[in-house]
mmCIF file of C-alpha atoms in Angstrom:
data_model
loop_
_atom_site.group_PDB
_atom_site.id
_atom_site.type_symbol
_atom_site.label_atom_id
_atom_site.label_comp_id
_atom_site.label_asym_id
_atom_site.label_seq_id
_atom_site.Cartn_x
_atom_site.Cartn_y
_atom_site.Cartn_z
ATOM 1 C CA MET A 1 35.140 -23.668 19.373
ATOM 2 C CA LEU A 2 34.782 -24.826 22.967
ATOM 3 C CA THR A 3 31.354 -24.922 24.579
ATOM 4 C CA GLN A 4 31.183 -22.102 27.144
ATOM 5 C CA ALA A 5 29.689 -23.183 30.471
ATOM 6 C CA LEU A 6 28.681 -21.021 33.437
ATOM 7 C CA LEU A 7 28.852 -22.823 36.808
ATOM 8 C CA VAL A 8 27.257 -21.271 39.893
ATOM 9 C CA ASP A 9 27.447 -22.841 43.356
ATOM 10 C CA ASP A 10 28.215 -21.450 46.804
ATOM 11 C CA SER A 11 30.476 -24.422 47.550
ATOM 12 C CA ARG A 12 34.020 -24.077 46.226
ATOM 13 C CA SER A 13 34.593 -27.823 46.394
ATOM 14 C CA VAL A 14 31.469 -28.499 44.330
ATOM 15 C CA LEU A 15 32.532 -25.865 41.804
ATOM 16 C CA ASN A 16 35.992 -27.377 41.488
ATOM 17 C CA PHE A 17 34.516 -30.840 40.995
ATOM 18 C CA LEU A 18 32.045 -29.619 38.367
ATOM 19 C CA LYS A 19 34.741 -27.710 36.507
ATOM 20 C CA ARG A 20 37.081 -30.725 36.382
ATOM 21 C CA HIS A 21 34.259 -33.037 35.410
ATOM 22 C CA ILE A 22 32.818 -30.842 32.663
ATOM 23 C CA GLU A 23 36.197 -29.956 31.158
ATOM 24 C CA ALA A 24 37.556 -33.516 31.288
ATOM 25 C CA GLU A 25 37.045 -34.322 27.611
ATOM 26 C CA GLY A 26 38.431 -30.988 26.387
ATOM 27 C CA LEU A 27 35.180 -29.854 24.781
ATOM 28 C CA VAL A 28 34.070 -27.316 27.397
ATOM 29 C CA GLU A 29 35.536 -24.187 28.976
ATOM 30 C CA ALA A 30 33.910 -23.425 32.341
ATOM 31 C CA THR A 31 33.591 -20.110 34.166
ATOM 32 C CA THR A 32 32.774 -20.463 37.867
ATOM 33 C CA PHE A 33 31.084 -18.187 40.428
ATOM 34 C CA LEU A 34 30.359 -18.601 44.110
ATOM 35 C CA ASP A 35 28.027 -15.598 44.079
ATOM 36 C CA PRO A 36 24.910 -15.836 41.848
ATOM 37 C CA VAL A 37 24.648 -12.031 41.607
ATOM 38 C CA GLN A 38 28.154 -11.822 40.159
ATOM 39 C CA ALA A 39 27.331 -14.691 37.813
ATOM 40 C CA LEU A 40 24.338 -12.789 36.445
ATOM 41 C CA ALA A 41 26.493 -9.709 35.932
ATOM 42 C CA CYS A 42 28.901 -11.832 33.897
ATOM 43 C CA ALA A 43 26.058 -13.339 31.864
ATOM 44 C CA ARG A 44 24.997 -9.824 30.879
ATOM 45 C CA GLU A 45 28.402 -9.295 29.279
ATOM 46 C CA ARG A 46 29.194 -12.751 27.888
ATOM 47 C CA VAL A 47 27.379 -15.429 25.934
ATOM 48 C CA PHE A 48 27.257 -18.923 27.443
ATOM 49 C CA ASP A 49 26.145 -22.186 25.850
ATOM 50 C CA LEU A 50 25.318 -24.023 29.068
ATOM 51 C CA VAL A 51 24.540 -23.063 32.675
ATOM 52 C CA LEU A 52 24.682 -25.203 35.828
ATOM 53 C CA VAL A 53 23.334 -23.588 38.991
ATOM 54 C CA ASP A 54 22.844 -24.769 42.560
ATOM 55 C CA TYR A 55 19.382 -24.637 44.089
ATOM 56 C CA GLU A 56 20.250 -23.449 47.612
ATOM 57 C CA MET A 57 22.536 -20.395 47.675
ATOM 58 C CA PRO A 58 22.767 -17.165 49.718
ATOM 59 C CA HIS A 59 21.407 -13.904 48.252
ATOM 60 C CA MET A 60 19.466 -15.751 45.533
ATOM 61 C CA ASP A 61 18.229 -19.318 45.109
ATOM 62 C CA GLY A 62 18.644 -21.277 41.909
ATOM 63 C CA ILE A 63 15.063 -20.788 40.756
ATOM 64 C CA SER A 64 15.270 -17.000 41.043
ATOM 65 C CA PHE A 65 18.616 -17.124 39.260
ATOM 66 C CA ILE A 66 17.145 -19.117 36.357
ATOM 67 C CA ARG A 67 14.123 -16.837 36.112
ATOM 68 C CA THR A 68 16.377 -13.758 35.886
ATOM 69 C CA LEU A 69 18.845 -15.401 33.509
ATOM 70 C CA ARG A 70 16.097 -16.258 31.026
ATOM 71 C CA THR A 71 15.316 -12.550 30.610
ATOM 72 C CA LEU A 72 18.843 -11.739 29.402
ATOM 73 C CA PRO A 73 19.689 -11.475 25.685
ATOM 74 C CA GLY A 74 21.143 -14.726 24.375
ATOM 75 C CA CYS A 75 19.875 -16.754 27.324
ATOM 76 C CA VAL A 76 16.366 -17.526 26.124
ATOM 77 C CA ASP A 77 17.027 -21.021 24.779
ATOM 78 C CA ILE A 78 20.361 -22.188 26.216
ATOM 79 C CA PRO A 79 20.260 -25.327 28.398
ATOM 80 C CA ILE A 80 20.107 -24.563 32.134
ATOM 81 C CA ALA A 81 20.413 -27.375 34.680
ATOM 82 C CA MET A 82 19.698 -26.973 38.386
ATOM 83 C CA ILE A 83 21.848 -28.949 40.813
ATOM 84 C CA THR A 84 19.923 -30.072 43.872
ATOM 85 C CA SER A 85 19.383 -32.935 46.255
ATOM 86 C CA ARG A 86 15.804 -31.729 46.865
ATOM 87 C CA GLN A 87 14.200 -33.038 43.711
ATOM 88 C CA THR A 88 10.642 -32.912 44.979
ATOM 89 C CA ASP A 89 7.787 -32.427 42.562
ATOM 90 C CA ASP A 90 7.138 -28.898 43.835
ATOM 91 C CA VAL A 91 10.745 -27.845 43.385
ATOM 92 C CA LYS A 92 10.964 -29.411 39.932
ATOM 93 C CA MET A 93 7.729 -27.801 38.786
ATOM 94 C CA GLU A 94 8.796 -24.349 40.008
ATOM 95 C CA ALA A 95 12.202 -24.725 38.386
ATOM 96 C CA LEU A 96 10.711 -25.857 35.078
ATOM 97 C CA GLN A 97 8.291 -22.931 35.100
ATOM 98 C CA ALA A 98 11.242 -20.595 35.710
ATOM 99 C CA GLY A 99 13.015 -22.016 32.646
ATOM 100 C CA ALA A 100 15.131 -24.960 33.817
ATOM 101 C CA THR A 101 16.002 -27.515 31.157
ATOM 102 C CA ASP A 102 17.090 -30.403 33.405
ATOM 103 C CA PHE A 103 18.190 -31.347 36.931
ATOM 104 C CA LEU A 104 21.490 -32.768 38.164
ATOM 105 C CA PRO A 105 21.834 -34.759 41.385
ATOM 106 C CA LYS A 106 24.205 -33.594 44.100
ATOM 107 C CA GLN A 107 26.041 -36.920 44.384
ATOM 108 C CA PRO A 108 29.508 -36.331 42.882
ATOM 109 C CA GLN A 109 30.047 -39.876 41.596
ATOM 110 C CA SER A 110 26.549 -40.352 40.212
ATOM 111 C CA VAL A 111 26.419 -42.144 36.860
ATOM 112 C CA GLU A 112 23.170 -40.319 36.181
ATOM 113 C CA MET A 113 24.915 -37.003 36.648
ATOM 114 C CA THR A 114 27.636 -37.984 34.177
ATOM 115 C CA VAL A 115 25.128 -39.031 31.523
ATOM 116 C CA ARG A 116 22.897 -36.005 31.992
ATOM 117 C CA LEU A 117 25.876 -33.666 31.935
ATOM 118 C CA ARG A 118 27.129 -35.173 28.665
ATOM 119 C CA ASN A 119 23.689 -34.722 27.146
ATOM 120 C CA LEU A 120 23.537 -31.105 28.306
ATOM 121 C CA ILE A 121 26.937 -30.378 26.763
ATOM 122 C CA GLN A 122 25.794 -31.811 23.439
ATOM 123 C CA LEU A 123 22.542 -29.875 23.639
ATOM 124 C CA GLY A 124 24.368 -26.629 24.408
ATOM 125 C CA ALA A 125 26.675 -27.100 21.407
ATOM 126 C CA ALA A 126 23.710 -27.882 19.151
ATOM 127 C CA VAL A 127 21.771 -24.803 20.301
ATOM 128 C CA ARG A 128 24.799 -22.607 19.637
ATOM 129 C CA LYS A 129 25.171 -24.018 16.116
ATOM 130 C CA LEU A 130 21.501 -23.379 15.424
ATOM 131 C CA ASN A 131 21.740 -19.830 16.772
ATOM 132 C CA ASP A 132 24.876 -19.156 14.743
ATOM 133 C CA ARG A 133 23.179 -20.488 11.639
ATOM 134 C CA ALA A 134 20.075 -18.418 12.294
ATOM 135 C CA ALA A 135 22.202 -15.287 12.775
ATOM 136 C CA HIS A 136 24.070 -16.002 9.536
ATOM 137 C CA LEU A 137 20.838 -16.495 7.604
ATOM 138 C CA ALA A 138 19.378 -13.315 9.116
ATOM 139 C CA SER A 139 22.479 -11.424 8.007
ATOM 140 C CA GLU A 140 22.194 -12.814 4.476
ATOM 141 C CA VAL A 141 18.501 -11.937 4.300
ATOM 142 C CA ALA A 142 19.196 -8.409 5.554
ATOM 143 C CA ALA A 143 21.932 -7.973 2.946
ATOM 144 C CA ALA A 144 19.620 -9.238 0.185
ATOM 145 C CA ILE A 145 16.827 -6.902 1.276
ATOM 146 C CA ARG A 146 19.271 -4.006 1.401
ATOM 147 C CA LYS A 147 20.484 -4.830 -2.107
ATOM 148 C CA LEU A 148 16.929 -4.991 -3.417
ATOM 149 C CA GLY A 149 16.198 -1.643 -1.790
ATOM 150 C CA GLU A 150 19.229 -0.087 -3.445
ATOM 151 C CA ARG A 151 18.155 -1.421 -6.834
ATOM 152 C CA GLU A 152 14.641 -0.075 -6.299
ATOM 153 C CA GLU A 153 16.069 3.334 -5.476
ATOM 154 C CA GLU A 154 18.343 3.425 -8.498
ATOM 155 C CA ILE A 155 15.527 2.415 -10.849
ATOM 156 C CA ILE A 156 13.352 5.185 -9.424
ATOM 157 C CA LEU A 157 16.122 7.749 -9.667
ATOM 158 C CA ARG A 158 17.018 6.863 -13.233
ATOM 159 C CA LEU A 159 13.354 7.032 -14.237
ATOM 160 C CA ALA A 160 13.116 10.477 -12.682
ATOM 161 C CA LEU A 161 16.306 11.544 -14.445
ATOM 162 C CA ALA A 162 14.975 10.369 -17.818
ATOM 163 C CA VAL A 163 11.839 12.477 -17.343
ATOM 164 C CA GLU A 164 13.914 15.462 -16.243
ATOM 165 C CA TYR A 165 16.144 15.222 -19.326
ATOM 166 C CA ARG A 166 13.107 15.499 -21.556
ATOM 167 C CA ASP A 167 11.729 18.498 -19.707
ATOM 168 C CA ASN A 168 14.588 20.376 -18.078
ATOM 169 C CA ASP A 169 17.505 18.533 -19.763
ATOM 170 C CA THR A 170 20.017 18.839 -16.946
ATOM 171 C CA GLY A 171 18.725 16.884 -13.972
ATOM 172 C CA GLU A 172 19.643 19.757 -11.684
ATOM 173 C CA HIS A 173 16.011 20.700 -11.012
ATOM 174 C CA THR A 174 15.257 17.138 -9.921
ATOM 175 C CA LEU A 175 18.210 17.065 -7.541
ATOM 176 C CA ARG A 176 17.444 20.448 -6.009
ATOM 177 C CA VAL A 177 13.760 19.618 -5.498
ATOM 178 C CA ALA A 178 14.795 16.407 -3.732
ATOM 179 C CA ARG A 179 17.145 18.308 -1.419
ATOM 180 C CA TYR A 180 14.675 21.094 -0.688
ATOM 181 C CA SER A 181 12.034 18.476 0.052
ATOM 182 C CA ARG A 182 14.327 16.686 2.465
ATOM 183 C CA ILE A 183 14.916 19.917 4.384
ATOM 184 C CA ILE A 184 11.193 20.566 4.737
ATOM 185 C CA ALA A 185 10.391 17.000 5.775
ATOM 186 C CA GLU A 186 13.146 16.943 8.392
ATOM 187 C CA GLN A 187 12.167 20.322 9.804
ATOM 188 C CA LEU A 188 8.525 19.227 10.049
ATOM 189 C CA GLY A 189 9.718 16.473 12.375
ATOM 190 C CA LEU A 190 8.576 13.643 10.120
ATOM 191 C CA PRO A 191 10.036 10.176 10.865
ATOM 192 C CA ALA A 192 13.557 9.694 9.536
ATOM 193 C CA ARG A 193 12.469 6.924 7.159
ATOM 194 C CA LEU A 194 9.712 9.116 5.693
ATOM 195 C CA CYS A 195 12.168 12.005 5.253
ATOM 196 C CA ARG A 196 14.469 9.695 3.327
ATOM 197 C CA ASP A 197 11.623 8.313 1.228
ATOM 198 C CA ILE A 198 10.326 11.796 0.366
ATOM 199 C CA TYR A 199 13.865 12.720 -0.679
ATOM 200 C CA LEU A 200 13.998 9.700 -2.984
ATOM 201 C CA ALA A 201 10.435 9.937 -4.333
ATOM 202 C CA ALA A 202 10.348 13.708 -4.870
ATOM 203 C CA PRO A 203 12.135 13.457 -8.262
ATOM 204 C CA LEU A 204 9.122 11.529 -9.590
ATOM 205 C CA HIS A 205 6.810 14.532 -9.188
ATOM 206 C CA ASP A 206 6.749 15.322 -12.927
ATOM 207 C CA VAL A 207 6.896 11.777 -14.321
ATOM 208 C CA GLY A 208 3.548 12.362 -16.056
ATOM 209 C CA LYS A 209 5.210 14.829 -18.419
ATOM 210 C CA VAL A 210 6.413 11.903 -20.528
ATOM 211 C CA ALA A 211 2.903 11.892 -22.019
ATOM 212 C CA ILE A 212 2.820 15.623 -22.852
ATOM 213 C CA PRO A 213 3.421 16.408 -26.569
ATOM 214 C CA ASP A 214 6.774 18.020 -27.341
ATOM 215 C CA ASN A 215 5.196 21.009 -29.043
ATOM 216 C CA ILE A 216 3.625 21.920 -25.700
ATOM 217 C CA LEU A 217 6.228 20.663 -23.243
ATOM 218 C CA LEU A 218 9.151 22.245 -25.099
ATOM 219 C CA LYS A 219 7.404 25.381 -26.354
ATOM 220 C CA PRO A 220 9.807 28.348 -26.004
ATOM 221 C CA GLY A 221 7.323 30.727 -24.471
ATOM 222 C CA ARG A 222 4.199 30.997 -22.386
ATOM 223 C CA LEU A 223 1.436 28.495 -22.962
ATOM 224 C CA THR A 224 -2.084 29.240 -24.130
ATOM 225 C CA ASP A 225 -5.009 28.281 -21.927
ATOM 226 C CA GLU A 226 -5.608 25.192 -24.064
ATOM 227 C CA GLU A 227 -1.971 24.186 -23.850
ATOM 228 C CA MET A 228 -1.956 24.772 -20.111
ATOM 229 C CA ALA A 229 -4.973 22.466 -19.770
ATOM 230 C CA VAL A 230 -3.012 19.759 -21.554
ATOM 231 C CA ILE A 231 0.118 20.164 -19.479
ATOM 232 C CA ARG A 232 -1.912 20.064 -16.272
ATOM 233 C CA THR A 233 -2.877 16.498 -17.114
ATOM 234 C CA HIS A 234 0.659 15.463 -16.174
ATOM 235 C CA ALA A 235 -0.357 15.224 -12.520
ATOM 236 C CA THR A 236 -3.082 12.656 -13.192
ATOM 237 C CA ILE A 237 -0.956 10.830 -15.754
ATOM 238 C CA GLY A 238 1.922 10.635 -13.302
ATOM 239 C CA GLU A 239 -0.341 9.119 -10.684
ATOM 240 C CA ARG A 240 -1.575 6.531 -13.191
ATOM 241 C CA ILE A 241 1.963 5.595 -14.172
ATOM 242 C CA LEU A 242 2.998 5.022 -10.574
ATOM 243 C CA ALA A 243 -0.261 3.727 -9.074
ATOM 244 C CA ASP A 244 -0.726 0.192 -7.728
ATOM 245 C CA SER A 245 2.980 -0.475 -7.337
ATOM 246 C CA SER A 246 4.160 -2.930 -4.683
ATOM 247 C CA CYS A 247 7.144 -0.650 -4.015
ATOM 248 C CA GLU A 248 6.520 1.782 -1.166
ATOM 249 C CA LEU A 249 8.754 4.425 -2.734
ATOM 250 C CA ILE A 250 6.788 4.340 -5.976
ATOM 251 C CA GLN A 251 3.525 4.478 -4.006
ATOM 252 C CA LEU A 252 4.824 7.627 -2.341
ATOM 253 C CA GLY A 253 5.880 8.940 -5.739
ATOM 254 C CA ALA A 254 2.293 8.433 -6.949
ATOM 255 C CA GLN A 255 0.999 10.579 -4.072
ATOM 256 C CA ILE A 256 3.520 13.285 -4.899
ATOM 257 C CA ALA A 257 2.856 13.204 -8.652
ATOM 258 C CA ALA A 258 -0.902 13.489 -8.085
ATOM 259 C CA GLY A 259 -0.813 16.138 -5.388
ATOM 260 C CA HIS A 260 2.125 18.488 -5.891
ATOM 261 C CA HIS A 261 -0.053 21.008 -7.781
ATOM 262 C CA GLU A 262 -2.886 20.970 -5.281
ATOM 263 C CA ARG A 263 -3.228 24.152 -3.220
ATOM 264 C CA TRP A 264 -3.754 24.658 0.484
ATOM 265 C CA ASP A 265 -6.876 26.729 -0.271
ATOM 266 C CA GLY A 266 -8.376 24.092 -2.585
ATOM 267 C CA ALA A 267 -7.826 26.034 -5.829
ATOM 268 C CA GLY A 268 -5.221 23.665 -7.242
ATOM 269 C CA TYR A 269 -5.424 20.710 -9.608
ATOM 270 C CA PRO A 270 -6.248 17.972 -10.517
ATOM 271 C CA ASN A 271 -8.668 17.207 -7.668
ATOM 272 C CA GLY A 272 -9.125 20.520 -5.849
ATOM 273 C CA LEU A 273 -7.896 19.068 -2.549
ATOM 274 C CA LYS A 274 -7.285 21.445 0.329
ATOM 275 C CA THR A 275 -5.366 21.600 3.616
ATOM 276 C CA ASP A 276 -4.785 18.172 5.172
ATOM 277 C CA GLU A 277 -6.629 16.419 2.341
ATOM 278 C CA ILE A 278 -3.381 16.829 0.401
ATOM 279 C CA PRO A 279 -0.823 14.137 1.356
ATOM 280 C CA VAL A 280 1.991 15.606 3.421
ATOM 281 C CA ALA A 281 4.636 14.461 0.911
ATOM 282 C CA ALA A 282 2.847 16.342 -1.876
ATOM 283 C CA ARG A 283 2.585 19.479 0.297
ATOM 284 C CA VAL A 284 6.320 19.278 0.954
ATOM 285 C CA VAL A 285 7.262 18.858 -2.705
ATOM 286 C CA ALA A 286 4.881 21.653 -3.771
ATOM 287 C CA VAL A 287 6.968 24.211 -1.875
ATOM 288 C CA ALA A 288 10.267 22.760 -3.099
ATOM 289 C CA ASP A 289 9.126 22.559 -6.731
ATOM 290 C CA VAL A 290 7.696 26.075 -6.963
ATOM 291 C CA PHE A 291 10.689 27.639 -5.235
ATOM 292 C CA ASP A 292 13.104 25.988 -7.648
ATOM 293 C CA ALA A 293 10.969 26.942 -10.662
ATOM 294 C CA LEU A 294 10.937 30.570 -9.512
ATOM 295 C CA THR A 295 14.684 30.783 -8.914
ATOM 296 C CA THR A 296 15.932 29.159 -12.122
ATOM 297 C CA ARG A 297 16.172 30.508 -15.662
ATOM 298 C CA ARG A 298 13.489 29.415 -18.110
ATOM 299 C CA PRO A 299 13.068 30.154 -21.834
ATOM 300 C CA TYR A 300 10.604 32.960 -21.158
ATOM 301 C CA LYS A 301 11.998 34.426 -17.925
ATOM 302 C CA GLU A 302 15.099 35.205 -15.946
ATOM 303 C CA PRO A 303 15.529 33.579 -12.506
ATOM 304 C CA MET A 304 13.835 35.350 -9.633
ATOM 305 C CA PRO A 305 16.227 36.492 -6.875
ATOM 306 C CA LEU A 306 16.203 34.197 -3.856
ATOM 307 C CA GLY A 307 14.869 36.941 -1.615
ATOM 308 C CA ALA A 308 11.955 37.615 -3.949
ATOM 309 C CA ALA A 309 11.156 33.904 -4.170
ATOM 310 C CA ARG A 310 11.256 33.725 -0.383
ATOM 311 C CA ASN A 311 8.760 36.598 -0.210
ATOM 312 C CA TYR A 312 6.524 34.778 -2.692
ATOM 313 C CA LEU A 313 6.391 31.724 -0.418
ATOM 314 C CA VAL A 314 5.599 33.885 2.603
ATOM 315 C CA GLU A 315 2.863 35.781 0.770
ATOM 316 C CA ASN A 316 1.248 32.559 -0.442
ATOM 317 C CA GLN A 317 1.446 30.435 2.692
ATOM 318 C CA GLY A 318 -2.038 29.573 3.808
ATOM 319 C CA ARG A 319 -3.289 30.000 0.219
ATOM 320 C CA GLN A 320 -1.097 28.085 -2.206
ATOM 321 C CA PHE A 321 1.151 26.394 0.328
ATOM 322 C CA ASP A 322 0.902 24.596 3.653
ATOM 323 C CA PRO A 323 2.095 27.253 6.150
ATOM 324 C CA ALA A 324 4.000 24.649 8.160
ATOM 325 C CA CYS A 325 5.938 23.578 5.071
ATOM 326 C CA VAL A 326 6.869 27.159 4.222
ATOM 327 C CA GLU A 327 7.971 27.832 7.789
ATOM 328 C CA ALA A 328 10.040 24.634 7.821
ATOM 329 C CA PHE A 329 11.694 25.564 4.516
ATOM 330 C CA LEU A 330 12.572 29.099 5.562
ATOM 331 C CA SER A 331 13.848 28.027 8.979
ATOM 332 C CA ARG A 332 16.888 26.517 7.248
ATOM 333 C CA TRP A 333 17.440 29.334 4.796
ATOM 334 C CA ASN A 334 21.238 29.111 4.841
ATOM 335 C CA GLU A 335 21.049 25.537 3.579
ATOM 336 C CA VAL A 336 18.498 26.558 0.957
ATOM 337 C CA MET A 337 20.896 29.190 -0.377
ATOM 338 C CA GLU A 338 23.712 26.627 -0.497
ATOM 339 C CA ILE A 339 21.550 24.218 -2.501
ATOM 340 C CA ALA A 340 20.491 26.997 -4.863
ATOM 341 C CA ALA A 341 24.169 27.796 -5.412
ATOM 342 C CA GLY A 342 24.970 24.120 -5.963
ATOM 343 C CA GLN A 343 27.173 23.915 -2.854
ATOM 344 C CA GLN A 344 25.370 21.519 -0.510
ATOM 345 C CA ALA A 345 25.898 17.780 -0.299
ATOM 346 C CA THR A 346 23.222 15.389 0.870
ATOM 347 C CA PRO A 347 23.556 13.934 4.407
ATOM 348 C CA PHE A 348 22.111 10.525 3.484
ATOM 349 C CA GLN A 349 25.175 8.388 2.807
ATOM 350 C CA LYS A 350 23.384 5.696 0.844
ATOM 351 C CA THR A 351 21.416 8.056 -1.313
ATOM 352 C CA GLU A 352 24.536 10.159 -1.829
ATOM 353 C CA ALA A 353 25.886 7.036 -3.513
ATOM 354 C CA THR A 354 22.816 6.795 -5.765
ATOM 355 C CA LEU A 355 20.778 9.933 -6.314
ATOM 356 C CA ALA A 356 23.389 12.688 -6.409
ATOM 357 C CA PRO A 357 26.098 10.883 -8.399
ATOM 358 C CA VAL A 358 23.596 9.454 -10.902
ATOM 359 C CA MET A 359 22.220 12.887 -11.637
ATOM 360 C CA GLU A 360 25.402 14.908 -11.297
ATOM 361 C CA ARG A 361 27.446 12.589 -13.513
ATOM 362 C CA ALA A 362 24.724 12.827 -16.115
ATOM 363 C CA VAL A 363 24.839 16.610 -15.979
ATOM 364 C CA GLU A 364 28.620 16.691 -16.286
ATOM 365 C CA GLY A 365 28.578 14.238 -19.193
ATOM 366 C CA ARG A 366 25.972 16.068 -21.267
ATOM 367 C CA PRO A 367 27.328 18.248 -24.090
ATOM 368 C CA ALA A 368 27.229 21.951 -23.256
ATOM 369 C CA GLU A 369 25.121 22.822 -26.275
ATOM 370 C CA ASP A 370 22.431 20.397 -25.056
ATOM 371 C CA ARG A 371 22.088 21.920 -21.622
ATOM 372 C CA SER A 372 20.313 25.127 -22.500
ATOM 373 C CA PRO A 373 16.849 25.569 -20.918
ATOM 374 C CA GLN A 374 14.029 24.375 -23.163
ATOM 375 C CA ALA A 375 11.022 23.779 -20.942
ATOM 376 C CA VAL A 376 8.409 25.529 -18.876
ATOM 377 C CA PRO A 377 8.849 25.509 -15.095
ATOM 378 C CA ALA A 378 7.942 22.341 -13.266
ATOM 379 C CA ALA A 379 5.646 24.258 -10.946
#
């Protein structure tokens, strides 16, 4: 690839000489401008490896040109030489402070100019190679980080699915809670990354149920007070399982596992947190989890109609639930109904390739006789 040079001088004869001289060995392709303002406009659109600019020009002198050029993307470290016959210490110092790399004399036949120009061409080519290499390495690092992130997400999602199979045995509750949670987080105006992370971490809310004995977790009926006390330990157990992870998603999952049964009025468990003491992700998942538990069939109850479940959320906002989360959830009621009916797809392309297919394929592949409800509600 030829070294791309930008030549700027208000003298056409000087430009023609520089262009012939710099392209003589066939290693450089030069673009010339008489007007420094037009040259800057070109530099905003194209990447150059080397710049030669005259000191004395109309509209803008060479020092101002260099100072402006150094602010443009891709022009921070390219070699820039100023062509001038006024190589006084003051001029040189000002030019160097503006970002000049070297100086070229005005004399056309100068041996010094030839040597310096050759060195600048080599330097420009070397800088481009380094920049290309740096860009390639940055791309490889970004791809590796992205791959690690995808693996983290799949591990989290498969863990959540394993827990859901033991409790709910379809994975559908996990998927719906994730989607409901995403709606709430988005409507609250949370940052896009946090909305995505809540969507991915929400399925971990009941991970602590792996430690609950089967005779309690799978009991086909209402629990006694003693049994309820045992099952409530799943929040603390879930936090312990996920705590101290170096993965941000699992850290968020720990917050959700610990706090999704806390109540806005402080009457929840395990820590009796209230209002803003409860992490926002846990407040979001609390609404999503309870709504799905109310509207799905369980061994001891028929599903509550969507309208009745909606009324339950409204009646309990400010007591059980964060009012802002309830309002956010209900403000996108049409989408909620689609999710409840199993009709909505997730808008996150990457997570659509992980969360939904992982869970939905598992549901489709499970024998029909194994998909009957066997567990108490998650809420």
